[in-house]
Amino acid sequence: MSWTIQNPDVPDDPRGTGPGFADWSGLRSAARVEAAAACAAWALEVQARFGCFVEIGTAEAEAAGPLAGLPYAAKDMFDSVGRSPGCGLPAAADDGPAPERAAAVLERFDGAGARRIGFTTMTALAYEPSGVGRALNPWNRDIVPGGSSSGSAVAVAAGSVFAALGSDTAGSLRIPAQACGVTAWKPTFGAVPVAGAMTLAPSLDTIGLLARSARDIQLLAPVLATDMEFPSEPPARVALLSDAIEASEAPIQAACREAVEAIAACGVSLEQRQGLPAIDALSDPLFLILQAEAAAEHGGLALAAREPTLARRLAKGRDITPDRIVAAKAALSGATAPILDSLFGEAGALLLPVMPIRTPPVAVADPSSPDFHAATLYRLSAYTRFVNALGLPAVAVPAGFDDRGLPVALQIVGRPGTDGPLLALAAALQARTGWHRRRPSDITDFPSPLAQRGS
């Protein structure tokens, strides 16, 4: 079977209204030079429309390397030389000295020749899943962009960069991947260095990527996770968590089932399993750890006046006693092996939606809105947080569109260390479908080099 040949019958833009965005891997060398220049100029227009950057300015990079010239952005949570990250706060949390060294992931990208276009918006301290108030969703400004890596997802979705760094503590890469119709990689816990990055909950934090395609992430991932092998064959056997599909809204079910059918058509053996009881059982200990560690990291900040909602979130963790934290971590540690065996069986990967609900409107997710629905925020991460609780790798891939024409994503989850096969499976799916190349309807005037298909 072939895992890399693009299906010639799949159009760039399934609507047939014009070319979709190219991915970096499909561009020839000359086209890459043109596309990199186009991104640098286009980023200013993207910022004017969607507000996804906090700073635009190309950083110095090596002239050669495996990522030479690749335009990327970074969530505003990473140290760079002479610049402290804003971390989504309205003003710097302290007036300490500027960093003398860049975050490890920036050093690795810049050292491999990637070209940093700028730093992107994020929710305050990466502690909010909707992205409300930080950047506008290029598919529909009235729909949330997802959080907390909101600006990174918008920057990729709008074509201003080919990839963007973000973080994921309970779904902060995968949720915006669905909202904005891009691909996300949440690595195995500990595979990518966190030195020089803002921490939220150290036991759960993971640095990862948003990009146009899984094929591009296959190029980028070895630069970030230098100690990991990335085999190019997908798992031979995958399991669909059928109860997670059935518990989702109808448009989510329809899109994800179509994507699952495309995966099965790749020659992968598909079985169906039940997984929701095991997934749900992990939520309480994860939230306890997240709240306690976030409070320990940031609870001393004077946030009440500047970020009252964040201050209330942090306050929840201050009264959690050390013995409860120890018990929660022990519960996760003791449950990991039996839960993995229960979820996976003999399968090499799990398939389930990224979210059980359609990406919600801003009004529903905004605490200041009369239409605010707190339970909706909780449901955004209902299918993502178990991955962080167990330290698993996951890939979120575009899986079609809901009844409003907005993106839906499928989540591919593996056992620790199986990042390579997951990315290979995602690339196989995208070789048969065109969902990841479709551009938002508001992006009609993007520079032509960003739409070129290479060979």
Short mmCIF file of C-alpha atoms in Angstrom, two decimals:
data_model
loop_
_atom_site.label_atom_id
_atom_site.label_comp_id
_atom_site.label_asym_id
_atom_site.label_seq_id
_atom_site.Cartn_x
_atom_site.Cartn_y
_atom_site.Cartn_z
CA MET A 1 0.00 0.00 0.00
CA SER A 2 1.08 3.61 -0.54
CA TRP A 3 1.18 6.10 2.28
CA THR A 4 2.54 9.21 0.58
CA ILE A 5 0.98 9.58 -2.86
CA GLN A 6 -1.60 12.35 -3.02
CA ASN A 7 -4.86 11.11 -4.49
CA PRO A 8 -5.12 13.01 -7.82
CA ASP A 9 -8.93 12.94 -7.62
CA VAL A 10 -8.96 15.04 -4.43
CA PRO A 11 -9.17 18.76 -5.25
CA ASP A 12 -7.18 21.36 -3.37
CA ASP A 13 -10.39 22.97 -2.20
CA PRO A 14 -13.30 20.50 -2.05
CA ARG A 15 -15.74 23.31 -2.77
CA GLY A 16 -14.07 23.82 -6.14
CA THR A 17 -13.91 27.60 -5.68
CA GLY A 18 -10.15 27.89 -5.97
CA PRO A 19 -6.86 26.39 -4.89
CA GLY A 20 -6.44 25.40 -1.27
CA PHE A 21 -3.37 26.10 0.81
CA ALA A 22 -0.24 24.17 -0.05
CA ASP A 23 1.79 22.37 2.58
CA TRP A 24 5.52 22.95 2.87
CA SER A 25 6.41 19.34 2.10
CA GLY A 26 4.73 19.53 -1.30
CA LEU A 27 6.63 22.61 -2.50
CA ARG A 28 9.75 22.56 -4.63
CA SER A 29 12.77 24.59 -3.46
CA ALA A 30 12.01 27.62 -5.61
CA ALA A 31 8.38 27.65 -4.53
CA ARG A 32 9.45 27.48 -0.90
CA VAL A 33 11.46 30.68 -1.30
CA GLU A 34 8.46 32.45 -2.82
CA ALA A 35 6.08 31.07 -0.21
CA ALA A 36 8.31 32.15 2.68
CA ALA A 37 8.42 35.70 1.34
CA ALA A 38 4.65 35.67 0.80
CA CYS A 39 4.05 34.55 4.40
CA ALA A 40 6.15 37.38 5.82
CA ALA A 41 4.08 39.93 3.92
CA TRP A 42 0.73 38.16 4.35
CA ALA A 43 1.16 37.97 8.14
CA LEU A 44 0.49 41.71 8.43
CA GLU A 45 -2.83 41.33 6.62
CA VAL A 46 -3.75 38.29 8.71
CA GLN A 47 -3.01 40.24 11.86
CA ALA A 48 -5.23 43.10 10.71
CA ARG A 49 -8.12 40.73 10.09
CA PHE A 50 -7.84 38.21 12.90
CA GLY A 51 -5.53 39.60 15.59
CA CYS A 52 -3.57 36.38 16.03
CA PHE A 53 -0.11 37.90 16.60
CA VAL A 54 1.25 39.85 19.55
CA GLU A 55 4.45 40.61 17.65
CA ILE A 56 5.52 40.25 14.02
CA GLY A 57 9.16 40.32 13.05
CA THR A 58 11.30 37.75 11.33
CA ALA A 59 13.99 36.27 13.56
CA GLU A 60 17.47 35.30 12.46
CA ALA A 61 17.84 31.65 11.51
CA GLU A 62 20.45 29.36 10.03
CA ALA A 63 20.70 29.65 6.26
CA ALA A 64 20.59 25.90 5.80
CA GLY A 65 19.07 22.95 7.60
CA PRO A 66 16.19 20.50 7.37
CA LEU A 67 13.67 23.34 7.87
CA ALA A 68 15.49 25.99 5.83
CA GLY A 69 13.18 28.93 5.16
CA LEU A 70 10.04 27.41 6.69
CA PRO A 71 7.88 30.25 8.11
CA TYR A 72 6.63 29.47 11.60
CA ALA A 73 5.10 31.23 14.59
CA ALA A 74 5.40 30.60 18.31
CA LYS A 75 2.83 30.91 21.06
CA ASP A 76 3.68 33.87 23.30
CA MET A 77 4.91 31.66 26.13
CA PHE A 78 8.50 31.03 25.04
CA ASP A 79 11.60 32.93 26.06
CA SER A 80 13.60 34.52 23.28
CA VAL A 81 16.85 36.41 23.66
CA GLY A 82 16.05 39.83 25.07
CA ARG A 83 12.29 39.24 25.14
CA SER A 84 10.11 37.88 27.94
CA PRO A 85 6.87 36.26 26.82
CA GLY A 86 3.56 37.92 27.64
CA CYS A 87 1.82 34.57 28.34
CA GLY A 88 -1.57 36.00 27.44
CA LEU A 89 -1.60 38.53 30.28
CA PRO A 90 -2.53 42.17 29.66
CA ALA A 91 0.77 43.27 31.21
CA ALA A 92 3.97 41.54 32.21
CA ALA A 93 3.65 39.56 35.42
CA ASP A 94 6.98 40.86 36.67
CA ASP A 95 9.78 43.20 35.74
CA GLY A 96 12.58 40.68 35.88
CA PRO A 97 15.55 40.67 33.50
CA ALA A 98 14.96 39.71 29.89
CA PRO A 99 16.03 36.17 28.97
CA GLU A 100 19.58 35.68 27.77
CA ARG A 101 18.72 32.41 26.08
CA ALA A 102 15.81 31.31 23.91
CA ALA A 103 13.52 28.43 24.79
CA ALA A 104 14.86 25.05 23.69
CA VAL A 105 12.20 24.59 21.01
CA LEU A 106 12.99 27.98 19.46
CA GLU A 107 16.69 27.14 19.42
CA ARG A 108 15.95 23.86 17.68
CA PHE A 109 13.66 25.38 15.06
CA ASP A 110 15.91 28.38 14.40
CA GLY A 111 18.98 26.16 14.32
CA ALA A 112 17.31 23.95 11.70
CA GLY A 113 16.78 26.99 9.46
CA ALA A 114 13.12 27.75 10.18
CA ARG A 115 12.09 31.39 9.88
CA ARG A 116 10.12 32.75 12.83
CA ILE A 117 7.46 35.22 11.63
CA GLY A 118 6.26 36.24 15.09
CA PHE A 119 4.68 35.35 18.40
CA THR A 120 0.99 34.51 18.64
CA THR A 121 -1.83 35.29 21.04
CA MET A 122 -2.87 32.85 23.73
CA THR A 123 -5.36 32.70 26.57
CA ALA A 124 -4.08 33.98 29.90
CA LEU A 125 -1.48 31.57 31.29
CA ALA A 126 -2.82 28.95 28.82
CA TYR A 127 -5.65 28.32 31.28
CA GLU A 128 -8.80 28.53 29.11
CA PRO A 129 -10.02 26.24 26.32
CA SER A 130 -12.16 28.48 24.09
CA GLY A 131 -9.76 31.25 23.08
CA VAL A 132 -12.43 33.91 23.55
CA GLY A 133 -11.10 37.43 23.26
CA ARG A 134 -7.63 36.55 21.94
CA ALA A 135 -7.95 35.99 18.19
CA LEU A 136 -10.76 35.68 15.66
CA ASN A 137 -11.61 32.41 13.99
CA PRO A 138 -10.97 32.85 10.24
CA TRP A 139 -13.83 30.45 9.42
CA ASN A 140 -16.36 32.54 11.31
CA ARG A 141 -15.60 35.44 13.64
CA ASP A 142 -18.63 34.57 15.78
CA ILE A 143 -17.20 31.11 16.55
CA VAL A 144 -14.42 30.58 19.11
CA PRO A 145 -10.91 29.87 17.75
CA GLY A 146 -10.17 27.35 20.51
CA GLY A 147 -7.62 27.72 23.28
CA SER A 148 -5.25 28.07 24.66
CA SER A 149 -3.05 27.99 21.52
CA SER A 150 -5.58 30.17 19.73
CA GLY A 151 -3.31 32.56 17.84
CA SER A 152 -1.06 29.74 16.64
CA ALA A 153 -4.01 27.87 15.14
CA VAL A 154 -5.43 31.01 13.51
CA ALA A 155 -2.01 31.91 12.04
CA VAL A 156 -1.79 28.50 10.36
CA ALA A 157 -5.43 28.43 9.27
CA ALA A 158 -5.15 31.88 7.69
CA GLY A 159 -1.99 31.01 5.76
CA SER A 160 0.50 33.34 7.43
CA VAL A 161 2.75 30.47 8.54
CA PHE A 162 3.13 26.83 7.66
CA ALA A 163 3.50 25.73 11.29
CA ALA A 164 3.22 27.13 14.79
CA LEU A 165 4.44 26.07 18.21
CA GLY A 166 1.91 25.72 20.99
CA SER A 167 1.32 23.88 24.23
CA ASP A 168 -1.20 21.31 25.43
CA THR A 169 -2.10 20.72 29.09
CA ALA A 170 -5.61 19.31 28.62
CA GLY A 171 -6.30 19.87 24.91
CA SER A 172 -4.83 23.29 24.11
CA LEU A 173 -3.46 22.20 20.71
CA ARG A 174 -6.20 19.84 19.64
CA ILE A 175 -9.18 22.04 20.51
CA PRO A 176 -8.00 24.97 18.35
CA ALA A 177 -7.05 22.47 15.64
CA GLN A 178 -10.72 21.54 15.34
CA ALA A 179 -11.94 25.12 15.65
CA CYS A 180 -9.60 26.38 12.93
CA GLY A 181 -9.40 23.36 10.63
CA VAL A 182 -5.70 22.57 10.97
CA THR A 183 -3.57 19.58 12.04
CA ALA A 184 -2.10 19.27 15.54
CA TRP A 185 0.49 17.03 17.18
CA LYS A 186 0.44 16.63 20.96
CA PRO A 187 3.64 14.63 21.64
CA THR A 188 4.27 11.94 24.20
CA PHE A 189 4.82 13.63 27.57
CA GLY A 190 8.49 14.59 27.96
CA ALA A 191 9.46 14.00 24.33
CA VAL A 192 9.85 17.73 23.55
CA PRO A 193 11.90 19.92 25.93
CA VAL A 194 10.02 22.53 27.96
CA ALA A 195 13.06 24.57 29.02
CA GLY A 196 12.36 28.26 28.52
CA ALA A 197 8.60 27.78 28.21
CA MET A 198 5.96 29.09 30.60
CA THR A 199 4.61 26.32 32.81
CA LEU A 200 1.00 25.84 33.82
CA ALA A 201 0.90 22.33 35.29
CA PRO A 202 4.31 20.66 34.95
CA SER A 203 2.92 17.14 35.33
CA LEU A 204 0.68 17.66 32.31
CA ASP A 205 2.29 20.32 30.07
CA THR A 206 3.45 19.30 26.60
CA ILE A 207 4.94 21.42 23.81
CA GLY A 208 3.68 20.56 20.34
CA LEU A 209 2.75 21.78 16.88
CA LEU A 210 -0.04 23.05 14.68
CA ALA A 211 0.50 22.80 10.92
CA ARG A 212 -1.24 22.57 7.60
CA SER A 213 -0.70 18.82 7.30
CA ALA A 214 0.56 15.72 9.09
CA ARG A 215 3.16 15.41 6.36
CA ASP A 216 4.63 18.75 7.42
CA ILE A 217 4.61 17.68 11.06
CA GLN A 218 6.52 14.55 10.06
CA LEU A 219 9.25 16.89 8.80
CA LEU A 220 9.18 19.09 11.90
CA ALA A 221 8.75 16.59 14.71
CA PRO A 222 12.25 15.04 14.62
CA VAL A 223 13.74 18.52 15.00
CA LEU A 224 11.82 19.02 18.26
CA ALA A 225 11.92 15.49 19.69
CA THR A 226 15.53 14.61 18.95
CA ASP A 227 15.64 11.49 21.12
CA MET A 228 12.59 9.86 19.55
CA GLU A 229 12.37 7.57 16.55
CA PHE A 230 9.70 8.38 13.97
CA PRO A 231 8.90 5.25 11.95
CA SER A 232 6.97 5.99 8.78
CA GLU A 233 4.56 3.05 8.90
CA PRO A 234 1.15 3.55 10.51
CA PRO A 235 -0.26 1.07 13.02
CA ALA A 236 -1.71 -1.99 11.36
CA ARG A 237 -4.68 -2.06 13.70
CA VAL A 238 -6.77 0.77 15.15
CA ALA A 239 -9.77 0.91 17.47
CA LEU A 240 -12.71 3.25 17.09
CA LEU A 241 -14.18 4.29 20.45
CA SER A 242 -17.75 3.82 19.29
CA ASP A 243 -19.35 5.10 22.50
CA ALA A 244 -17.42 8.38 22.17
CA ILE A 245 -18.75 8.75 18.64
CA GLU A 246 -22.31 7.92 19.70
CA ALA A 247 -22.21 10.41 22.58
CA SER A 248 -21.24 13.24 20.24
CA GLU A 249 -23.48 15.69 18.43
CA ALA A 250 -24.85 14.42 15.12
CA PRO A 251 -22.67 16.61 12.84
CA ILE A 252 -19.57 15.45 14.75
CA GLN A 253 -20.65 11.83 14.36
CA ALA A 254 -21.19 12.20 10.62
CA ALA A 255 -17.85 13.88 9.91
CA CYS A 256 -15.80 11.54 12.09
CA ARG A 257 -17.42 8.42 10.67
CA GLU A 258 -16.51 9.58 7.17
CA ALA A 259 -12.91 10.09 8.27
CA VAL A 260 -12.86 6.66 9.90
CA GLU A 261 -14.07 5.13 6.64
CA ALA A 262 -11.19 6.87 4.84
CA ILE A 263 -8.74 5.42 7.36
CA ALA A 264 -10.17 1.95 6.88
CA ALA A 265 -9.75 2.39 3.12
CA CYS A 266 -6.02 2.83 3.70
CA GLY A 267 -5.83 -0.88 4.52
CA VAL A 268 -5.78 -0.51 8.30
CA SER A 269 -7.62 -3.12 10.34
CA LEU A 270 -10.45 -1.41 12.24
CA GLU A 271 -12.25 -2.62 15.35
CA GLN A 272 -14.75 -0.97 17.66
CA ARG A 273 -14.33 -0.63 21.42
CA GLN A 274 -15.95 1.13 24.36
CA GLY A 275 -13.84 3.80 26.09
CA LEU A 276 -15.90 6.52 27.75
CA PRO A 277 -16.03 5.04 31.29
CA ALA A 278 -12.23 4.85 31.43
CA ILE A 279 -11.83 8.31 29.91
CA ASP A 280 -14.34 9.90 32.27
CA ALA A 281 -12.71 8.34 35.32
CA LEU A 282 -9.53 10.30 34.65
CA SER A 283 -11.14 13.74 34.70
CA ASP A 284 -11.31 14.30 38.47
CA PRO A 285 -7.65 13.50 39.23
CA LEU A 286 -6.50 15.48 36.19
CA PHE A 287 -8.45 18.58 37.20
CA LEU A 288 -7.18 18.33 40.77
CA ILE A 289 -3.57 18.15 39.59
CA LEU A 290 -4.09 20.92 37.04
CA GLN A 291 -5.70 23.26 39.56
CA ALA A 292 -3.16 22.59 42.29
CA GLU A 293 -0.09 22.91 40.08
CA ALA A 294 -1.42 26.02 38.31
CA ALA A 295 -2.02 27.66 41.68
CA ALA A 296 1.45 26.71 42.86
CA GLU A 297 3.02 28.13 39.69
CA HIS A 298 0.98 31.33 39.37
CA GLY A 299 -1.23 31.80 42.41
CA GLY A 300 0.95 34.58 43.77
CA LEU A 301 0.29 36.87 40.81
CA ALA A 302 -1.85 39.95 41.45
CA LEU A 303 -4.38 39.04 38.79
CA ALA A 304 -7.74 39.90 40.30
CA ALA A 305 -7.96 43.34 38.72
CA ARG A 306 -6.43 42.41 35.35
CA GLU A 307 -7.83 38.90 34.82
CA PRO A 308 -10.64 38.20 37.30
CA THR A 309 -11.78 34.98 35.61
CA LEU A 310 -8.23 33.63 35.67
CA ALA A 311 -7.83 34.70 39.29
CA ARG A 312 -10.93 32.68 40.20
CA ARG A 313 -9.57 29.64 38.38
CA LEU A 314 -6.27 29.85 40.21
CA ALA A 315 -8.02 30.29 43.54
CA LYS A 316 -9.60 26.84 43.15
CA GLY A 317 -6.20 25.23 43.49
CA ARG A 318 -4.93 27.03 46.55
CA ASP A 319 -6.84 24.95 49.07
CA ILE A 320 -5.90 21.58 47.60
CA THR A 321 -3.78 19.84 50.22
CA PRO A 322 -0.53 18.03 49.38
CA ASP A 323 -1.95 14.66 50.39
CA ARG A 324 -4.78 15.06 47.85
CA ILE A 325 -2.27 15.88 45.11
CA VAL A 326 -0.18 12.82 45.99
CA ALA A 327 -3.30 10.66 45.96
CA ALA A 328 -4.40 12.00 42.57
CA LYS A 329 -0.99 11.36 41.00
CA ALA A 330 -0.90 7.90 42.52
CA ALA A 331 -4.35 7.20 41.11
CA LEU A 332 -3.22 8.15 37.62
CA SER A 333 0.02 6.21 37.91
CA GLY A 334 -1.70 3.10 39.16
CA ALA A 335 -4.44 3.32 36.57
CA THR A 336 -2.25 3.91 33.54
CA ALA A 337 -1.39 0.32 32.60
CA PRO A 338 -4.86 -1.19 33.11
CA ILE A 339 -6.58 1.74 31.39
CA LEU A 340 -4.25 1.54 28.41
CA ASP A 341 -4.92 -2.18 28.12
CA SER A 342 -8.64 -1.56 28.43
CA LEU A 343 -8.68 1.21 25.84
CA PHE A 344 -6.26 -0.17 23.27
CA GLY A 345 -6.41 -3.94 23.55
CA GLU A 346 -4.32 -5.10 20.59
CA ALA A 347 -4.83 -1.88 18.65
CA GLY A 348 -1.97 0.48 17.93
CA ALA A 349 -4.14 3.62 17.97
CA LEU A 350 -7.51 4.91 19.12
CA LEU A 351 -9.90 6.97 17.02
CA LEU A 352 -12.39 9.37 18.58
CA PRO A 353 -13.59 12.93 18.01
CA VAL A 354 -11.49 15.80 19.30
CA MET A 355 -14.65 17.26 20.85
CA PRO A 356 -18.12 15.79 21.37
CA ILE A 357 -19.68 19.11 20.39
CA ARG A 358 -19.53 21.48 17.46
CA THR A 359 -17.18 24.40 18.03
CA PRO A 360 -19.35 26.85 20.01
CA PRO A 361 -20.21 30.49 19.37
CA VAL A 362 -18.23 33.17 21.17
CA ALA A 363 -21.34 34.28 23.09
CA VAL A 364 -21.75 30.85 24.66
CA ALA A 365 -18.10 30.65 25.77
CA ASP A 366 -17.65 34.23 26.99
CA PRO A 367 -18.20 34.57 30.76
CA SER A 368 -19.26 38.19 30.26
CA SER A 369 -22.04 37.22 27.84
CA PRO A 370 -25.65 36.68 28.99
CA ASP A 371 -25.60 33.52 26.85
CA PHE A 372 -22.56 32.08 28.65
CA HIS A 373 -22.83 28.35 29.35
CA ALA A 374 -20.11 27.10 31.69
CA ALA A 375 -20.80 23.44 30.89
CA THR A 376 -19.81 24.09 27.28
CA LEU A 377 -16.27 24.99 28.34
CA TYR A 378 -16.07 21.72 30.27
CA ARG A 379 -17.22 19.74 27.23
CA LEU A 380 -14.58 21.26 24.96
CA SER A 381 -11.92 19.11 26.63
CA ALA A 382 -14.09 16.08 27.46
CA TYR A 383 -12.24 13.90 24.91
CA THR A 384 -8.80 15.48 25.11
CA ARG A 385 -7.79 15.67 28.77
CA PHE A 386 -7.39 11.91 29.29
CA VAL A 387 -4.49 12.05 26.84
CA ASN A 388 -2.59 14.43 29.13
CA ALA A 389 -3.55 12.47 32.23
CA LEU A 390 -1.79 9.41 30.78
CA GLY A 391 1.03 11.22 28.94
CA LEU A 392 -0.08 9.87 25.56
CA PRO A 393 0.67 11.20 22.07
CA ALA A 394 -2.21 12.35 19.90
CA VAL A 395 -2.77 13.87 16.47
CA ALA A 396 -5.83 15.94 15.57
CA VAL A 397 -6.72 15.89 11.88
CA PRO A 398 -9.40 17.73 9.91
CA ALA A 399 -12.27 15.30 9.33
CA GLY A 400 -14.77 17.28 7.33
CA PHE A 401 -17.31 19.95 8.21
CA ASP A 402 -20.41 20.30 10.34
CA ASP A 403 -23.85 21.48 9.32
CA ARG A 404 -22.67 25.12 9.57
CA GLY A 405 -19.71 24.55 7.23
CA LEU A 406 -17.23 24.72 10.11
CA PRO A 407 -14.33 22.29 10.62
CA VAL A 408 -14.56 19.04 12.58
CA ALA A 409 -11.52 17.06 13.72
CA LEU A 410 -10.75 13.42 14.45
CA GLN A 411 -8.30 12.50 17.18
CA ILE A 412 -5.77 9.69 16.73
CA VAL A 413 -4.28 8.60 20.07
CA GLY A 414 -1.45 6.17 20.74
CA ARG A 415 0.50 4.58 23.55
CA PRO A 416 3.55 6.52 24.81
CA GLY A 417 6.31 6.72 22.21
CA THR A 418 4.15 5.88 19.18
CA ASP A 419 4.13 9.41 17.78
CA GLY A 420 5.65 8.32 14.47
CA PRO A 421 2.99 5.75 13.57
CA LEU A 422 0.22 8.19 14.56
CA LEU A 423 1.61 10.86 12.25
CA ALA A 424 1.99 8.28 9.48
CA LEU A 425 -1.65 7.30 9.85
CA ALA A 426 -2.72 10.95 9.79
CA ALA A 427 -0.65 11.50 6.64
CA ALA A 428 -2.25 8.45 5.03
CA LEU A 429 -5.70 9.85 5.79
CA GLN A 430 -4.77 13.23 4.35
CA ALA A 431 -3.37 11.62 1.21
CA ARG A 432 -6.90 10.38 0.53
CA THR A 433 -8.85 13.48 1.54
CA GLY A 434 -8.73 17.22 0.99
CA TRP A 435 -10.12 18.57 4.25
CA HIS A 436 -6.78 19.84 5.53
CA ARG A 437 -6.17 21.93 2.39
CA ARG A 438 -9.50 23.73 2.39
CA ARG A 439 -9.15 27.44 3.12
CA PRO A 440 -11.59 29.62 5.09
CA SER A 441 -14.05 31.48 2.90
CA ASP A 442 -12.75 34.84 4.14
CA ILE A 443 -9.29 34.03 2.77
CA THR A 444 -9.83 34.72 -0.93
CA ASP A 445 -6.95 37.07 -1.67
CA PHE A 446 -3.99 35.23 -0.18
CA PRO A 447 -0.74 35.37 -2.18
CA SER A 448 -0.55 32.77 -4.92
CA PRO A 449 2.72 31.14 -3.77
CA LEU A 450 0.84 29.90 -0.69
CA ALA A 451 -1.54 27.99 -2.93
CA GLN A 452 0.95 26.32 -5.20
CA ARG A 453 0.98 22.53 -5.30
CA GLY A 454 4.40 20.99 -5.54
CA SER A 455 5.38 17.53 -6.69
#
